Coordinates of C-alpha atoms in Angstrom, one line a residue:
M1 CA 117.0 57.6 105.7
L2 CA 114.1 58.5 106.8
Y3 CA 112.5 54.9 108.3
D4 CA 108.8 53.9 109.2
K5 CA 107.2 51.9 111.7
Q6 CA 107.8 48.5 110.1
G7 CA 111.6 50.1 109.3
K8 CA 110.9 49.6 106.1
V9 CA 113.1 52.9 104.5
V10 CA 110.9 55.3 103.1
E11 CA 113.3 58.2 101.9
V12 CA 116.9 58.2 101.2
Y13 CA 118.5 62.1 102.0
P14 CA 122.2 61.7 100.5
Y15 CA 124.8 63.1 102.7
G16 CA 124.8 67.1 102.9
S17 CA 121.7 67.7 101.4
E18 CA 120.0 70.5 101.7
T19 CA 116.8 68.3 103.0
Q20 CA 119.7 66.5 105.5
Q21 CA 120.6 69.6 106.4
R22 CA 117.2 70.6 107.9
W23 CA 116.7 67.0 109.6
E24 CA 120.0 66.9 111.4
K25 CA 119.3 70.7 112.4
F26 CA 115.3 69.7 113.6
F27 CA 117.3 65.9 115.2
D28 CA 119.9 68.5 117.3
I29 CA 116.9 71.0 118.6
L30 CA 115.0 68.6 120.2
Y31 CA 118.4 66.9 121.7
E32 CA 119.0 70.5 123.2
V33 CA 115.6 69.8 124.6
S34 CA 115.1 66.6 125.6
K35 CA 118.0 67.2 127.4
R36 CA 116.6 70.4 129.2
S37 CA 113.4 69.0 130.2
L38 CA 115.9 66.2 132.1
E39 CA 117.9 68.9 133.9
K40 CA 115.1 70.8 135.2
K41 CA 113.5 67.2 136.0
A42 CA 116.7 66.6 137.9
E43 CA 117.2 70.1 139.1
K44 CA 113.7 69.5 140.6
K45 CA 114.1 67.1 142.6
K46 CA 117.3 67.6 144.2
Q47 CA 115.5 70.3 145.1
K48 CA 113.0 68.5 147.1
E49 CA 115.5 66.2 148.8
Q50 CA 117.6 68.9 150.3
L51 CA 114.3 70.6 151.3
I52 CA 113.1 66.9 153.1
D53 CA 116.6 66.9 153.7
S54 CA 116.1 70.4 155.8
R55 CA 113.4 69.4 158.2

């Protein structure tokens, strides 16, 4: 289901339909991009902390 900002149902996609699968793939990609971004930020923070500790 697709909801608007007020929480009302805008569209219903049957499970397994082509549209539902496209949305699922989109959210999977979005999740992976967000995960990588957070990992990069955490790594940069860790490097900065190590640099500060080594001085």
